[in-house]
Each structure stands twice: as structure tokens, then as C-alpha cells.
Short mmCIF file of C-alpha atoms in Angstrom, two decimals:
data_model
loop_
_atom_site.label_atom_id
_atom_site.label_comp_id
_atom_site.label_asym_id
_atom_site.label_seq_id
_atom_site.Cartn_x
_atom_site.Cartn_y
_atom_site.Cartn_z
CA MET A 1 -11.19 3.96 2.06
CA LEU A 2 -9.01 6.99 2.81
CA GLU A 3 -9.74 10.11 0.82
CA LEU A 4 -7.95 13.45 0.70
CA ILE A 5 -10.16 16.19 -0.72
CA ASN A 6 -8.56 19.42 -1.97
CA ILE A 7 -5.93 19.66 0.78
CA HIS A 8 -4.04 22.96 1.03
CA LYS A 9 -1.32 23.88 3.52
CA THR A 10 0.84 27.01 3.33
CA PHE A 11 4.12 27.49 5.15
CA GLN A 12 6.42 30.50 5.08
CA ASP A 13 8.27 29.44 1.93
CA PHE A 14 6.34 26.42 0.62
CA ALA A 15 2.81 25.17 0.06
CA VAL A 16 0.99 22.01 -0.88
CA LYS A 17 -1.97 22.76 -3.09
CA ALA A 18 -5.16 20.97 -4.12
CA ILE A 19 -4.02 17.52 -2.98
CA SER A 20 -6.77 14.99 -3.73
CA LEU A 21 -6.29 11.22 -3.44
CA LYS A 22 -8.47 8.15 -3.09
CA VAL A 23 -6.76 5.22 -1.38
CA LYS A 24 -8.89 2.08 -1.43
CA GLN A 25 -8.82 -0.71 1.14
CA GLY A 26 -5.81 -2.93 0.38
CA ASP A 27 -4.02 -0.42 -1.86
CA TYR A 28 -0.26 -0.04 -1.77
CA TYR A 29 -0.22 3.64 -2.72
CA ILE A 30 3.11 5.34 -3.33
CA ILE A 31 3.55 9.12 -3.37
CA LEU A 32 6.59 9.69 -5.55
CA GLY A 33 8.63 12.87 -5.80
CA LYS A 34 12.00 14.49 -5.43
CA SER A 35 13.31 15.84 -2.12
CA GLY A 36 11.39 18.94 -1.09
CA ALA A 37 8.39 18.15 -3.31
CA GLY A 38 5.94 17.98 -0.37
CA LYS A 39 5.66 14.21 0.09
CA THR A 40 6.23 14.14 3.85
CA ILE A 41 3.88 17.09 4.40
CA VAL A 42 1.09 15.09 2.78
CA LEU A 43 1.93 12.06 4.92
CA GLU A 44 2.03 14.06 8.17
CA THR A 45 -1.27 15.74 7.26
CA ILE A 46 -2.88 12.31 6.89
CA ALA A 47 -1.39 11.24 10.23
CA GLY A 48 -2.69 14.33 12.04
CA LEU A 49 0.67 15.95 12.75
CA ILE A 50 -0.20 18.85 10.44
CA THR A 51 -3.61 20.49 10.19
CA PRO A 52 -4.53 21.60 6.66
CA ASP A 53 -5.59 25.19 5.97
CA LYS A 54 -8.26 23.90 3.64
CA GLY A 55 -9.73 20.58 2.60
CA SER A 56 -10.89 17.35 4.24
CA ILE A 57 -9.55 13.92 5.16
CA MET A 58 -12.09 11.10 5.17
CA LEU A 59 -11.52 7.59 6.53
CA ASN A 60 -14.25 5.05 5.78
CA GLY A 61 -16.77 7.85 5.35
CA ASN A 62 -15.84 9.68 8.57
CA ASP A 63 -14.28 13.14 8.56
CA ILE A 64 -11.03 12.87 10.56
CA THR A 65 -9.54 16.21 9.46
CA LYS A 66 -9.49 17.60 13.01
CA ASP A 67 -9.10 14.35 14.93
CA ARG A 68 -6.01 13.90 17.10
CA ILE A 69 -3.36 11.52 15.86
CA GLN A 70 -4.19 8.89 18.52
CA HIS A 71 -7.83 8.80 17.40
CA ARG A 72 -7.26 8.27 13.66
CA LYS A 73 -6.55 4.50 13.42
CA ILE A 74 -3.56 5.48 11.28
CA GLY A 75 0.02 4.41 12.01
CA ILE A 76 3.13 6.17 10.76
CA VAL A 77 6.72 4.93 10.46
CA PHE A 78 9.13 7.86 10.29
CA GLN A 79 12.33 8.02 8.27
CA ASP A 80 14.48 8.72 11.35
CA TYR A 81 13.71 5.42 13.15
CA ALA A 82 12.17 6.88 16.34
CA VAL A 83 12.83 4.17 18.95
CA PHE A 84 13.34 4.29 22.71
CA PRO A 85 17.11 3.71 23.09
CA HIS A 86 16.83 2.66 26.76
CA LYS A 87 14.21 -0.04 26.01
CA THR A 88 14.74 -3.48 24.48
CA VAL A 89 13.12 -4.46 21.20
CA TYR A 90 10.42 -6.28 23.19
CA GLN A 91 9.77 -3.22 25.36
CA ASN A 92 9.62 -0.92 22.32
CA ILE A 93 6.96 -3.07 20.66
CA ALA A 94 5.02 -3.50 23.92
CA TYR A 95 4.97 0.21 24.76
CA PRO A 96 1.74 1.21 22.93
CA LEU A 97 -0.07 -1.87 24.27
CA LYS A 98 0.27 -1.15 28.00
CA LYS A 99 -2.89 0.90 28.41
CA LYS A 100 -5.12 -1.58 26.59
CA TYR A 101 -3.91 -5.10 27.41
CA ASN A 102 -2.70 -7.16 30.38
CA LYS A 103 0.79 -8.64 30.59
CA ALA A 104 -0.11 -12.03 29.07
CA GLU A 105 -1.99 -10.41 26.17
CA ILE A 106 0.91 -8.05 25.53
CA GLU A 107 3.39 -10.91 25.41
CA LYS A 108 1.24 -12.83 22.96
CA LYS A 109 0.87 -9.82 20.67
CA VAL A 110 4.57 -8.90 20.80
CA LEU A 111 5.63 -12.45 19.97
CA THR A 112 3.13 -12.64 17.09
CA LEU A 113 4.32 -9.34 15.62
CA ALA A 114 7.99 -10.21 16.10
CA ASP A 115 7.45 -13.50 14.32
CA LYS A 116 5.66 -11.74 11.43
CA THR A 117 8.42 -9.13 11.02
CA GLY A 118 11.30 -11.57 11.55
CA ILE A 119 12.79 -10.11 14.73
CA LYS A 120 11.87 -12.74 17.32
CA PRO A 121 15.54 -13.67 17.99
CA ILE A 122 16.47 -10.07 18.89
CA LEU A 123 13.64 -9.15 21.29
CA HIS A 124 16.11 -8.97 24.22
CA ARG A 125 18.50 -6.57 22.51
CA TYR A 126 18.76 -2.78 22.69
CA PRO A 127 18.56 -0.46 19.64
CA ASP A 128 22.23 0.54 19.70
CA THR A 129 23.19 -3.11 18.99
CA LEU A 130 20.93 -3.43 15.95
CA SER A 131 21.44 -2.94 12.23
CA GLY A 132 19.40 -0.34 10.36
CA GLY A 133 17.12 -3.05 9.00
CA GLU A 134 16.51 -4.50 12.47
CA VAL A 135 15.69 -1.06 13.89
CA GLN A 136 13.26 -0.42 11.03
CA ARG A 137 11.52 -3.75 11.68
CA THR A 138 11.28 -2.87 15.37
CA VAL A 139 9.62 0.46 14.56
CA LEU A 140 7.31 -1.26 12.08
CA SER A 141 6.32 -3.88 14.67
CA ARG A 142 5.58 -1.22 17.28
CA THR A 143 3.40 0.68 14.80
CA LEU A 144 1.55 -2.49 13.78
CA ALA A 145 0.88 -3.20 17.47
CA MET A 146 -1.57 -0.29 17.39
CA GLU A 147 -3.59 -2.15 14.72
CA PRO A 148 -3.83 0.76 12.25
CA GLU A 149 -6.32 0.65 9.38
CA VAL A 150 -3.81 2.55 7.25
CA LEU A 151 -0.02 2.36 7.56
CA LEU A 152 2.03 5.41 6.50
CA LEU A 153 5.70 4.94 5.57
CA ASP A 154 8.11 7.87 5.23
CA GLU A 155 11.05 6.83 2.99
CA PRO A 156 11.31 3.47 4.83
CA LEU A 157 14.05 2.00 2.61
CA THR A 158 16.29 5.02 2.06
CA SER A 159 19.12 4.33 4.52
CA LEU A 160 19.22 0.54 4.14
CA ASP A 161 21.81 -1.44 2.21
CA VAL A 162 20.74 -3.62 -0.73
CA GLN A 163 20.19 -6.82 1.27
CA TYR A 164 18.08 -5.20 4.02
CA LYS A 165 16.18 -3.17 1.41
CA ARG A 166 15.12 -6.31 -0.44
CA GLU A 167 14.14 -8.05 2.79
CA LEU A 168 12.05 -5.10 3.97
CA GLN A 169 10.42 -4.76 0.55
CA SER A 170 9.37 -8.40 0.79
CA LEU A 171 7.98 -7.85 4.30
CA LEU A 172 6.02 -4.75 3.24
CA ARG A 173 4.63 -6.59 0.23
CA ASN A 174 3.50 -9.48 2.45
CA LEU A 175 1.78 -7.13 4.90
CA ASN A 176 -0.06 -5.48 2.03
CA GLU A 177 -1.07 -8.84 0.55
CA GLU A 178 -2.59 -9.70 3.94
CA GLY A 179 -4.92 -6.71 3.47
CA LEU A 180 -3.13 -3.80 5.15
CA THR A 181 -3.66 -0.49 3.35
CA MET A 182 -0.35 1.33 2.91
CA ILE A 183 0.78 4.79 1.81
CA HIS A 184 4.51 5.02 1.18
CA VAL A 185 6.43 8.16 0.19
CA THR A 186 9.70 7.88 -1.68
CA HIS A 187 11.96 9.59 -4.22
CA ASP A 188 12.92 6.22 -5.77
CA TYR A 189 10.79 5.16 -8.74
CA GLN A 190 12.22 1.63 -8.55
CA GLU A 191 10.58 1.23 -5.12
CA ALA A 192 7.31 2.23 -6.71
CA LEU A 193 7.75 -0.36 -9.46
CA ALA A 194 8.53 -3.06 -6.89
CA LEU A 195 5.69 -2.32 -4.45
CA ALA A 196 2.89 -0.03 -5.64
CA ASN A 197 -0.41 -0.76 -7.28
CA ARG A 198 -1.18 2.97 -7.47
CA ILE A 199 1.08 6.02 -7.68
CA ALA A 200 0.81 9.78 -7.33
CA VAL A 201 3.69 11.93 -8.58
CA ILE A 202 4.15 15.18 -6.66
CA ASN A 203 6.23 18.19 -7.67
CA LYS A 204 6.46 21.59 -5.99
CA GLY A 205 3.55 20.77 -3.69
CA GLU A 206 1.15 19.64 -6.40
CA ILE A 207 0.16 16.21 -7.70
CA ILE A 208 0.92 16.25 -11.41
CA GLN A 209 -0.13 12.70 -12.29
CA LYS A 210 -1.75 9.77 -10.52
CA GLY A 211 -3.02 6.36 -11.50
CA THR A 212 -1.90 2.77 -11.77
CA VAL A 213 1.77 1.88 -12.20
CA GLN A 214 1.08 1.17 -15.88
CA GLU A 215 -0.65 4.51 -16.43
CA VAL A 216 2.04 6.61 -14.78
CA PHE A 217 5.20 4.78 -15.85
CA HIS A 218 4.19 3.92 -19.40
CA ALA A 219 2.12 6.99 -20.20
CA PRO A 220 3.79 9.99 -18.51
CA ARG A 221 1.95 13.25 -19.09
CA ASN A 222 4.98 15.54 -19.17
CA LYS A 223 8.75 15.53 -19.48
CA PHE A 224 9.32 15.93 -15.73
CA ILE A 225 7.54 12.63 -15.04
CA ALA A 226 9.20 10.94 -18.02
CA ASP A 227 12.65 11.94 -16.78
CA PHE A 228 11.79 11.00 -13.22
CA VAL A 229 10.68 7.47 -14.11
CA GLY A 230 13.60 6.89 -16.46
CA ILE A 231 11.98 7.52 -19.86
CA ARG A 232 14.58 9.55 -21.70
CA ASN A 233 13.07 9.92 -25.17
CA PHE A 234 9.94 12.04 -24.64
CA PHE A 235 8.46 14.38 -27.26
CA VAL A 236 5.28 16.31 -27.92
CA ALA A 237 4.39 15.73 -31.56
CA GLU A 238 1.82 16.87 -34.10
CA ILE A 239 0.21 14.21 -36.28
CA LEU A 240 0.44 15.44 -39.86
CA SER A 241 -0.64 12.95 -42.46
CA GLN A 242 -1.06 9.33 -43.34
CA ARG A 243 1.87 7.61 -45.06
CA ASN A 244 0.06 4.38 -45.82
CA ALA A 245 -2.67 2.24 -44.32
CA LYS A 246 -0.59 1.40 -41.27
CA ASN A 247 1.65 4.38 -40.55
CA LYS A 248 1.25 8.09 -39.96
CA ILE A 249 3.75 10.91 -39.66
CA ALA A 250 4.48 12.75 -36.41
CA LYS A 251 6.25 16.12 -36.53
CA ILE A 252 8.76 16.18 -33.67
CA ALA A 253 10.60 19.40 -34.51
CA ASN A 254 11.28 21.59 -37.53
CA ASP A 255 12.20 19.28 -40.44
CA LEU A 256 12.15 16.21 -38.19
CA TYR A 257 9.43 13.57 -38.55
CA PHE A 258 8.85 10.09 -37.11
CA TYR A 259 6.72 7.37 -38.66
CA ILE A 260 4.33 5.89 -36.11
CA SER A 261 2.00 2.90 -36.33
CA ASN A 262 -0.71 4.03 -33.92
CA ASP A 263 -4.30 4.73 -34.87
CA VAL A 264 -4.37 8.52 -34.43
CA GLU A 265 -6.09 11.38 -36.19
CA GLU A 266 -4.39 13.96 -38.35
CA GLY A 267 -3.96 17.30 -36.59
CA GLU A 268 -3.86 15.86 -33.08
CA LYS A 269 -1.09 16.61 -30.58
CA LYS A 270 0.33 13.53 -28.90
CA VAL A 271 3.02 12.56 -26.41
CA ILE A 272 5.57 10.23 -27.97
CA THR A 273 8.03 8.07 -26.03
CA ILE A 274 10.66 5.61 -27.24
CA GLU A 275 12.54 3.27 -24.94
CA ALA A 276 16.29 3.73 -25.25
CA ASN A 277 16.93 0.02 -25.73
CA ASN A 278 14.57 -0.09 -28.75
CA ILE A 279 16.88 2.14 -30.79
CA ILE A 280 19.71 0.67 -32.86
CA ILE A 281 22.93 2.62 -33.35
CA SER A 282 25.27 1.93 -36.28
CA GLU A 283 28.19 3.40 -38.19
CA LYS A 284 26.23 3.42 -41.48
CA GLU A 285 22.58 3.43 -42.46
CA LEU A 286 21.18 -0.07 -42.04
CA GLU A 287 19.09 -1.97 -44.55
CA SER A 288 16.14 -3.01 -42.41
CA THR A 289 12.36 -2.83 -42.07
CA ALA A 290 12.69 0.07 -39.62
CA LEU A 291 11.03 3.15 -41.11
CA ASN A 292 12.79 5.63 -38.84
CA ASN A 293 16.43 6.15 -39.85
CA PHE A 294 18.43 9.25 -38.93
CA GLU A 295 21.97 10.44 -39.20
CA GLY A 296 23.40 12.34 -36.26
CA TRP A 297 26.42 12.81 -34.07
CA ILE A 298 27.26 11.63 -30.58
CA ALA A 299 26.74 14.46 -28.09
CA ASP A 300 27.59 12.49 -24.94
CA ILE A 301 28.30 9.02 -23.56
CA SER A 302 27.50 7.98 -19.96
CA PRO A 303 28.05 4.64 -18.20
CA VAL A 304 24.96 3.18 -16.49
CA ILE A 305 24.28 -0.06 -14.62
CA ASN A 306 23.28 -2.09 -17.70
CA GLY A 307 25.76 -0.65 -20.21
CA LEU A 308 26.11 2.85 -21.65
CA GLU A 309 23.75 5.65 -22.59
CA VAL A 310 24.71 7.29 -25.85
CA ILE A 311 23.09 10.65 -26.62
CA VAL A 312 22.76 11.17 -30.37
CA ASP A 313 21.82 14.57 -31.78
CA ILE A 314 19.60 14.17 -34.86
CA GLY A 315 18.00 17.60 -34.56
CA VAL A 316 16.67 16.53 -31.17
CA LYS A 317 18.70 14.56 -28.66
CA MET A 318 17.92 10.84 -28.59
CA VAL A 319 19.13 8.51 -25.84
CA VAL A 320 20.29 5.07 -27.01
CA MET A 321 21.13 2.23 -24.61
CA ILE A 322 23.92 -0.10 -25.71
CA THR A 323 26.02 -2.83 -24.16
CA GLU A 324 29.69 -2.51 -23.29
CA SER A 325 30.61 -4.97 -26.05
CA SER A 326 28.67 -3.01 -28.70
CA PHE A 327 30.33 0.20 -27.54
CA LYS A 328 33.78 -1.32 -28.01
CA ARG A 329 32.88 -2.94 -31.33
CA LEU A 330 31.59 0.32 -32.81
CA SER A 331 34.47 2.40 -31.38
CA LEU A 332 32.05 5.14 -30.40
CA ARG A 333 33.26 8.46 -29.07
CA LYS A 334 31.93 11.95 -28.54
CA GLY A 335 31.56 13.84 -31.81
CA THR A 336 31.39 10.69 -34.00
CA LYS A 337 28.81 10.63 -36.81
CA VAL A 338 26.43 7.66 -36.51
CA TRP A 339 23.04 6.41 -37.68
CA ILE A 340 20.14 5.44 -35.44
CA SER A 341 17.09 3.44 -36.43
CA PHE A 342 13.88 2.28 -34.76
CA LYS A 343 10.61 0.74 -35.88
CA ALA A 344 7.33 2.64 -36.04
CA SER A 345 5.93 0.05 -33.63
CA ALA A 346 8.63 0.90 -31.07
CA ILE A 347 7.03 4.32 -30.53
CA SER A 348 4.46 4.67 -27.75
CA VAL A 349 1.81 7.34 -28.23
CA GLN A 350 -0.37 8.86 -25.51
CA ASN A 351 -2.74 11.78 -25.29
CA TYR A 352 -1.13 15.17 -24.75
#
């Protein structure tokens, strides 16, 4: 297990503060955050490239905080694809093995790694003839040659096109399933969904939420995380009173209330989220079993990959996801009055 305990590091104009993580054997742990949040600083501190001002780094019960990078049993793959341009792919992978193994052993290890990472046919080629994905696999193979106990990945998929990104995701997933512990930093929450079993969200040098994918993505603790992971309808609400045996009332804003179906206590503050595709938009109020029905006006319309996001102002701004065909059928436009509706059961409620 790798553990970071209360890590602090101050630079001239930035600091990481109170970073604590537990990464278990076999975890695929993603540190998620926007550019400049401190992700790479954390990664380089684990690797030994940066010495913390305060705190400890433990690997399998041993304090490695002051150990040199070559003594840590930790491998790191940088974002900038650091390869030797004058060496072939074979020579790049073989380079860290020269001091420890003879020629025959090196060849066996290189061929095994190249087969695992899918680059056996290009071992004779030089880096300037390779695609970005092939260079990344070369760097990954060279790092794996050092047999690290923990593999660190700094934005490994950022500069790859869609095809190479999917292929490398599959390779990374396979390596993790074989038992390799991995810590991967990224700004892309979709990478986290595809790969991670645990996530830490970092902002302005501090970890603001950590846990399983389910805990972080389906129960965000604040609006920053909700926005970052694509949850657009996020509110802090006060539970007021019981409407009937199944539903209670949540005060969202002045004179605005939602019916919810969760088992919560009156007087509590809760975080409420509603997925945009669980909200129905219509020209008139619908006759349905949905308890939450509101009239509003369209504040904005934005195209997205799966259709359009329509922002409806009902006293607070609600994001509704609709298809292109529904958009055309309803003849929606900015400023139009509409109704939205959603079921009490469509509302997720978490602790504030």
C-alpha cells in the first residue's frame, strides 16, 4: 500500500496542502482536477522529484519520503513522452535494464514487454517515425522494465486521438487487472469513469473529495465537483415538512420547493441533484404522476454531443437534456415560456 500523510509543499505562488491518500495494492487511483490544480505536483512528490515541506510518504510500511527516485520502486510516465530520439524502440526499452541483466536476459524482457504493450513489430524503429500512441507505449514499456510496484501516469491520454486513446485505455486497464497498482492524473472525468476504482478530486492544491467512483460521481459534496463531473442540477436544500407518507418537501430557494421521495428528517440540510435527462420539457403543463411541475422561460440553449442542453429559469436555473428531434418538434428558442416536470424519485439526495 502507498500512503500519503498530510503532504504540504509551498512554491512561490502556489501550494499543495494537507494531501492525504491511501492507495491499496491493485488500485487504479485517479487524481482528477483542472489544469493548475496541483495534480502533477502530487505525482512528482510521490515519485521523488519533489521533496515535501511537511508530511510522509509510506510504501508497504516503509517511509520513502527522503528516498531517491531510483530507490522507490515507483515508475513514472510523463506527459511529454521523454524518449531517447537517437535510440530505437528496442534500445529505449532496454536502457534501464543494462546495469542489472545480461544481453540474453535483456532481450527476453524487452520482447515480453513489447508483446504485452503491442509494439513488437516496431522495435527496430526510431521515435521520430512513430505515432503518439506508439511513443506512449514505448515509454510505458521502458517504465515497466524497471518492475515498479506503483506506476504513476501524468495525463497519459491527453494528446492522443480517439482510436489511440481507446487502445491505450484498454492496455492500462489490462495492466491494472494483472495486479499493477496505478496512480493516474487527469483533467478528464470520462477517463476516470473508464478506468478508476478510486478517485480524488483536487482543486487549488487541496483534495476536496475522495472515494469510489460511485461516491464521487453520484454524490458530489459541492457544486465545483458537480460541475466538474457533469452534474448540472445541483442544489443545497432544507427539508421542511412531510407531504404524505412517501414524500417530503425540500426548500431550494425563496418560494421554490421540490417534492422528494427520500427518507430524510425535517430540518436537515441536504445536497440535491437531478440528472438533466430525467427532466421533461413541454409547451404546457403535463398531466402526469410527476409531483414537480414548474413554469419557466428558456435562458439558453447549447448543442452537446447527445443533443441539446436547454437552461430553463424557474427561479433557479435548471438544465434539461433533449434530443434534436424534440427540440425541433417543440420549436424551442431563447426567451420561450415552457414547463418542466420531474418525478420525486428522480431526485438524488446526499448529506450536505
